[in-house]
Amino acid sequence: MKKVVSGLIVCFTLLAIFGCSKNNEIYEKMMEQGLLQIEKEEYASAENFFEKALDEKPKDEKATKLIKQTQQMIIAQKEFDEGDFEAAKSSAEKVEKVEDGSEALQEKAKSLIGQMEKMEKEKEEYTASFDEAKQHHEQGEFDDSLGILDKVLENDLGHPFFSELKEEIDTLKGEVRDAKEIALAEAEAKAKAEAEAKAKAEAEAKAKAEAEAKAAAEKAEIERKAAEEKAKQEAQSKDIGAAGGYWLTEDRTEACHLTSTYLACAVKQSDVIFKNDIFNINHISSTEIELTFSFGHKSRITLSGNNVLQGESGRMNRVSKEEANSIYDGYYELP
């Protein structure tokens, strides 16, 4: 009986020894594979291997720590991939703080934090460039704005961390292009309008020159006739002497034409010319004349020098026919 029992004990002992040896071998292999996957950054696969190792050695402290550390790295990587750098940094820092875990994972976490810090710095630079491009756009400097935006877009902005900024850049670039097209169209329209205006101005200048030439010829003819008329009037106004001619009040509101046969006057704001025939001229002195009109009224006028006349309308100055008539704006003309 004792021999049988002894035999069974030996048998179970051998099975335990060989069984434990096999478990250790699998454990070591799973741990080795898990660490290898960490080097490859295949964290989900690494976690799987560590869990298999833990199956071979339940409650194994090393495998348990590696599983937790790897899971935290998976979370950090996921948050990084989603662009949530604040959460990703926090998770990566937890990976770094695991004691007796994987140094490789700690280095990977440290590297990930460094990568995020680098990308954050790049984003600040891209944002500054975006703001500069926006300012150029607002100032109408479209080519400068587009140049800056294109330079920023040469960088890899595919990561979700840059997605919002990239969208803003793409939107601004579209706005700048549209504004540039509008500005070009407006510039072309302006140039066309200026060319048309120039052509019109040249045509008007030519027409004006022709009109001035014609007016000059007409003026010369008028002056010739006026000279003839003046000579005729002078011959007719011998009796009136130096008082004959065109007269204008100092306030330029009334003008008169005095001849040997009539006195014609009109007020600036009126629309009627008053013409009275002279019946008699009486030279009281060399400077004072009494006029008797056909309707019986008498009026005295006084000459001060040769160009100032004092009459019932007040003080008047000698002027040309054209100057006398100029106050009527062409509505009528003194005879």
Coordinates of C-alpha atoms in Angstrom, one line a residue:
M1 CA 0.0 0.0 0.0
K2 CA 2.8 2.4 0.9
K3 CA 4.5 1.6 -2.4
V4 CA 1.4 2.6 -4.3
V5 CA 1.1 5.9 -2.5
S6 CA 4.7 6.7 -3.0
G7 CA 4.3 6.0 -6.7
L8 CA 1.4 8.4 -7.0
I9 CA 3.3 11.1 -5.2
V10 CA 6.2 10.8 -7.5
C11 CA 3.9 10.9 -10.5
F12 CA 2.1 14.0 -9.4
T13 CA 5.4 15.7 -8.5
L14 CA 6.7 15.0 -12.0
L15 CA 3.5 16.3 -13.6
A16 CA 3.7 19.5 -11.6
I17 CA 7.3 20.1 -12.5
F18 CA 6.8 19.5 -16.2
G19 CA 3.5 21.5 -16.1
C20 CA 5.1 24.5 -14.3
S21 CA 8.0 24.4 -16.7
K22 CA 5.7 24.6 -19.7
N23 CA 3.7 27.4 -18.1
N24 CA 6.9 29.4 -17.5
E25 CA 7.9 28.9 -21.1
I26 CA 4.6 30.2 -22.4
Y27 CA 4.7 33.1 -20.0
E28 CA 8.1 34.2 -21.0
K29 CA 7.3 33.9 -24.7
M30 CA 4.1 36.0 -24.3
M31 CA 6.0 38.6 -22.3
E32 CA 8.7 38.7 -24.9
Q33 CA 6.2 39.1 -27.7
G34 CA 4.3 41.8 -25.8
L35 CA 7.5 43.8 -25.3
L36 CA 8.4 43.3 -29.0
Q37 CA 4.9 44.7 -30.0
I38 CA 5.6 47.8 -27.8
E39 CA 8.7 48.5 -29.9
K40 CA 6.6 48.3 -33.0
E41 CA 4.0 50.6 -31.3
E42 CA 1.4 47.8 -31.8
Y43 CA -0.1 48.5 -28.3
A44 CA -3.3 46.5 -28.7
S45 CA -1.4 43.5 -29.8
A46 CA 1.1 44.0 -26.9
E47 CA -1.8 44.1 -24.4
N48 CA -3.2 40.9 -25.8
F49 CA 0.2 39.1 -25.3
F50 CA 0.5 40.4 -21.7
E51 CA -3.0 39.2 -20.9
K52 CA -2.0 35.7 -22.2
A53 CA 1.1 35.8 -20.1
L54 CA -1.1 36.7 -17.1
D55 CA -3.3 33.7 -17.9
E56 CA -0.2 31.5 -17.5
K57 CA 0.7 33.3 -14.3
P58 CA -2.3 34.7 -12.7
K59 CA -1.7 37.7 -10.3
D60 CA 1.7 38.2 -11.8
E61 CA 2.7 41.7 -10.8
K62 CA 4.9 42.4 -13.9
A63 CA 2.3 41.3 -16.4
T64 CA -0.4 43.2 -14.5
K65 CA 1.6 46.5 -14.6
L66 CA 2.4 46.1 -18.2
I67 CA -1.2 45.5 -19.0
K68 CA -2.3 48.7 -17.2
Q69 CA 0.6 50.7 -18.6
T70 CA -0.2 49.5 -22.2
Q71 CA -3.9 50.2 -21.8
Q72 CA -3.0 53.8 -20.6
M73 CA -0.8 54.2 -23.7
I74 CA -3.6 53.0 -25.9
I75 CA -5.8 55.7 -24.4
A76 CA -3.1 58.3 -24.8
Q77 CA -2.6 57.3 -28.5
K78 CA -6.4 57.4 -29.1
E79 CA -6.7 60.9 -27.6
F80 CA -3.7 62.0 -29.6
D81 CA -5.2 60.6 -32.8
E82 CA -8.5 62.5 -32.0
G83 CA -6.6 65.8 -31.5
D84 CA -7.4 66.0 -27.7
F85 CA -3.8 66.9 -26.7
E86 CA -4.7 68.0 -23.2
A87 CA -6.2 64.6 -22.4
A88 CA -3.5 62.8 -24.3
K89 CA -0.7 64.5 -22.3
S90 CA -2.4 63.6 -19.1
S91 CA -2.7 59.9 -20.2
A92 CA 0.9 59.8 -21.5
E93 CA 2.2 61.2 -18.2
K94 CA 0.4 58.4 -16.3
V95 CA 2.3 55.9 -18.6
E96 CA 5.6 57.6 -17.6
K97 CA 4.8 57.4 -13.9
V98 CA 4.3 53.6 -13.9
E99 CA 7.1 52.0 -11.8
D100 CA 8.7 48.7 -12.8
G101 CA 6.8 48.8 -16.1
S102 CA 8.1 49.1 -19.5
E103 CA 10.9 51.6 -20.0
A104 CA 10.2 51.5 -23.7
L105 CA 6.6 52.5 -23.1
Q106 CA 7.8 55.3 -20.9
E107 CA 10.0 56.5 -23.7
K108 CA 7.2 56.2 -26.2
A109 CA 4.9 58.3 -23.9
K110 CA 7.7 60.9 -23.5
S111 CA 8.2 61.0 -27.2
L112 CA 4.4 61.4 -27.8
I113 CA 4.4 64.3 -25.3
G114 CA 7.3 65.9 -27.2
Q115 CA 5.5 65.4 -30.5
M116 CA 2.4 67.1 -29.1
E117 CA 4.5 70.0 -27.8
K118 CA 6.1 70.4 -31.2
M119 CA 2.7 70.3 -33.0
E120 CA 1.3 72.9 -30.5
K121 CA 4.3 75.2 -31.3
E122 CA 3.7 74.7 -35.0
K123 CA 0.0 75.5 -34.6
E124 CA 0.9 78.7 -32.9
E125 CA 3.2 79.6 -35.9
Y126 CA 0.5 78.6 -38.4
T127 CA -2.1 80.7 -36.5
A128 CA 0.2 83.7 -36.5
S129 CA 0.6 83.3 -40.2
F130 CA -3.2 82.9 -40.6
D131 CA -3.7 86.2 -38.7
E132 CA -1.1 87.9 -40.9
A133 CA -2.8 86.6 -44.0
K134 CA -6.2 87.8 -42.7
Q135 CA -4.8 91.3 -42.1
H136 CA -3.4 91.4 -45.7
H137 CA -6.8 90.4 -46.9
E138 CA -8.5 93.2 -45.0
Q139 CA -6.0 95.7 -46.5
G140 CA -6.8 94.5 -50.0
E141 CA -3.3 92.8 -50.4
F142 CA -4.7 89.6 -51.9
D143 CA -1.5 88.2 -53.4
D144 CA 0.4 88.6 -50.1
S145 CA -2.5 86.9 -48.3
L146 CA -2.6 84.0 -50.7
G147 CA 1.1 83.5 -50.6
I148 CA 1.1 83.2 -46.8
L149 CA -1.8 80.8 -46.8
D150 CA -0.3 78.6 -49.5
K151 CA 3.0 78.4 -47.6
V152 CA 1.1 77.3 -44.5
L153 CA -0.8 74.7 -46.5
E154 CA 2.5 73.2 -47.7
N155 CA 2.8 71.7 -44.2
D156 CA 1.0 68.5 -43.1
L157 CA -2.2 69.7 -41.5
G158 CA -4.0 66.3 -41.8
H159 CA -4.0 65.6 -38.1
P160 CA -7.3 66.4 -36.3
F161 CA -5.4 68.7 -34.0
F162 CA -5.0 71.1 -37.0
S163 CA -8.5 70.4 -38.5
E164 CA -10.2 73.6 -37.2
L165 CA -7.3 75.8 -38.2
K166 CA -7.1 74.2 -41.6
E167 CA -10.8 74.7 -42.2
E168 CA -10.3 78.4 -41.3
I169 CA -7.4 78.7 -43.7
D170 CA -9.3 77.0 -46.5
T171 CA -12.3 79.3 -45.9
L172 CA -10.1 82.4 -45.8
K173 CA -8.3 81.3 -49.0
G174 CA -11.6 81.0 -50.8
E175 CA -12.7 84.5 -49.5
V176 CA -9.4 86.0 -50.6
R177 CA -9.7 84.4 -54.1
D178 CA -13.2 85.7 -54.5
A179 CA -12.2 89.2 -53.3
K180 CA -9.3 89.2 -55.7
E181 CA -11.5 88.3 -58.6
I182 CA -14.0 91.0 -57.7
A183 CA -11.1 93.5 -57.3
L184 CA -9.7 92.5 -60.7
A185 CA -13.2 92.9 -62.3
E186 CA -13.6 96.2 -60.6
A187 CA -10.2 97.4 -61.8
E188 CA -11.0 96.3 -65.4
A189 CA -14.3 98.1 -65.2
K190 CA -12.6 101.2 -63.8
A191 CA -10.0 101.1 -66.5
K192 CA -12.6 100.8 -69.2
A193 CA -14.7 103.6 -67.7
E194 CA -11.5 105.8 -67.5
A195 CA -10.7 105.0 -71.1
E196 CA -14.3 105.9 -72.1
A197 CA -14.2 109.0 -70.0
K198 CA -10.9 110.0 -71.6
A199 CA -12.3 109.5 -75.1
K200 CA -15.4 111.4 -74.2
A201 CA -13.3 114.3 -72.7
E202 CA -11.2 114.4 -75.8
A203 CA -14.3 114.5 -78.0
E204 CA -15.8 117.2 -75.8
A205 CA -12.5 119.2 -75.9
K206 CA -12.5 119.0 -79.6
A207 CA -16.2 120.0 -79.8
K208 CA -15.4 122.8 -77.3
A209 CA -12.5 124.1 -79.4
E210 CA -14.6 124.1 -82.5
A211 CA -17.4 125.8 -80.6
E212 CA -14.9 128.4 -79.3
A213 CA -13.6 129.0 -82.7
K214 CA -17.1 129.4 -84.0
A215 CA -18.0 131.7 -81.1
A216 CA -14.8 133.7 -81.7
A217 CA -15.8 134.2 -85.3
E218 CA -19.3 135.1 -84.2
K219 CA -18.0 137.5 -81.6
A220 CA -15.8 139.1 -84.1
E221 CA -18.8 139.6 -86.3
I222 CA -20.8 140.9 -83.4
E223 CA -18.0 143.3 -82.4
R224 CA -17.8 144.5 -86.0
K225 CA -21.5 145.2 -86.1
A226 CA -21.3 146.7 -82.6
A227 CA -18.5 148.9 -83.7
E228 CA -20.7 150.0 -86.6
E229 CA -23.6 150.4 -84.3
K230 CA -21.5 152.4 -81.9
A231 CA -20.3 154.7 -84.6
K232 CA -23.9 155.1 -85.7
Q233 CA -25.0 155.8 -82.1
E234 CA -22.2 158.2 -81.5
A235 CA -23.3 160.1 -84.6
Q236 CA -26.9 160.1 -83.4
S237 CA -26.0 161.1 -79.8
K238 CA -24.1 164.3 -80.6
D239 CA -26.7 166.3 -78.8
I240 CA -26.4 164.3 -75.6
G241 CA -22.7 164.6 -75.5
A242 CA -20.6 162.7 -73.1
A243 CA -23.7 161.4 -71.3
G244 CA -24.6 159.1 -74.1
G245 CA -23.8 155.4 -73.6
Y246 CA -24.4 152.4 -71.4
W247 CA -24.6 152.9 -67.6
L248 CA -24.8 150.5 -64.7
T249 CA -25.6 151.1 -61.1
E250 CA -22.9 150.4 -58.6
D251 CA -24.8 147.5 -57.1
R252 CA -25.2 146.1 -60.6
T253 CA -29.0 145.8 -60.3
E254 CA -30.0 148.3 -63.0
A255 CA -28.6 149.2 -66.4
C256 CA -29.5 152.0 -68.8
H257 CA -28.8 153.0 -72.3
L258 CA -28.9 156.8 -72.9
T259 CA -28.9 158.3 -76.4
S260 CA -29.9 161.6 -78.0
T261 CA -33.3 160.1 -78.8
Y262 CA -34.2 157.8 -75.9
L263 CA -33.4 156.4 -72.4
A264 CA -33.8 152.6 -71.9
C265 CA -33.5 151.0 -68.5
A266 CA -34.3 147.7 -66.8
V267 CA -33.9 146.3 -63.3
K268 CA -32.0 143.0 -62.9
Q269 CA -34.8 140.9 -61.4
S270 CA -37.6 142.4 -63.6
D271 CA -38.6 141.1 -66.9
V272 CA -39.6 144.4 -68.5
I273 CA -37.5 147.0 -70.2
F274 CA -38.6 150.6 -69.9
K275 CA -37.8 152.8 -72.9
N276 CA -38.7 156.5 -73.0
D277 CA -38.2 158.7 -76.0
I278 CA -36.4 162.0 -75.3
F279 CA -38.3 165.1 -76.5
N280 CA -35.8 167.7 -75.6
I281 CA -32.2 168.0 -74.3
N282 CA -31.2 171.0 -72.2
H283 CA -27.5 171.5 -71.4
I284 CA -27.7 173.4 -68.1
S285 CA -23.9 173.3 -67.7
S286 CA -21.0 171.3 -69.0
T287 CA -21.8 168.6 -66.5
E288 CA -25.5 168.9 -65.9
I289 CA -28.2 168.0 -68.5
E290 CA -32.0 168.3 -68.2
L291 CA -33.9 165.7 -70.2
T292 CA -37.6 166.1 -71.2
F293 CA -39.3 162.9 -72.2
S294 CA -42.1 162.6 -74.7
F295 CA -44.7 162.1 -71.9
G296 CA -43.7 165.4 -70.3
H297 CA -41.5 164.2 -67.4
K298 CA -38.3 166.0 -66.8
S299 CA -35.2 164.5 -65.3
R300 CA -31.7 166.0 -64.5
I301 CA -28.5 164.0 -64.8
T302 CA -25.0 165.1 -63.7
L303 CA -21.7 163.9 -65.1
S304 CA -18.8 163.4 -62.8
G305 CA -15.9 163.1 -65.0
N306 CA -16.6 161.1 -68.1
N307 CA -17.5 157.7 -66.6
V308 CA -19.8 158.5 -63.7
L309 CA -23.4 159.6 -64.0
Q310 CA -25.7 160.8 -61.2
G311 CA -29.4 160.4 -62.0
E312 CA -32.8 159.4 -60.5
S313 CA -31.6 155.8 -60.2
G314 CA -28.6 157.0 -58.2
R315 CA -24.9 156.8 -59.1
M316 CA -24.1 154.9 -62.3
N317 CA -20.9 153.9 -64.0
R318 CA -20.2 153.8 -67.7
V319 CA -19.9 150.3 -69.0
S320 CA -19.9 148.5 -72.3
K321 CA -23.1 147.2 -73.9
E322 CA -22.1 143.7 -73.2
E323 CA -21.4 144.4 -69.5
A324 CA -24.7 146.3 -69.2
N325 CA -26.6 143.4 -70.7
S326 CA -24.7 140.8 -68.7
I327 CA -26.8 141.4 -65.6
Y328 CA -29.9 140.1 -67.4
D329 CA -28.4 136.6 -68.0
G330 CA -29.6 136.7 -71.6
Y331 CA -33.2 137.1 -70.9
Y332 CA -33.4 140.4 -72.8
E333 CA -31.1 143.1 -74.2
L334 CA -31.0 146.9 -73.9
P335 CA -31.8 148.5 -77.3

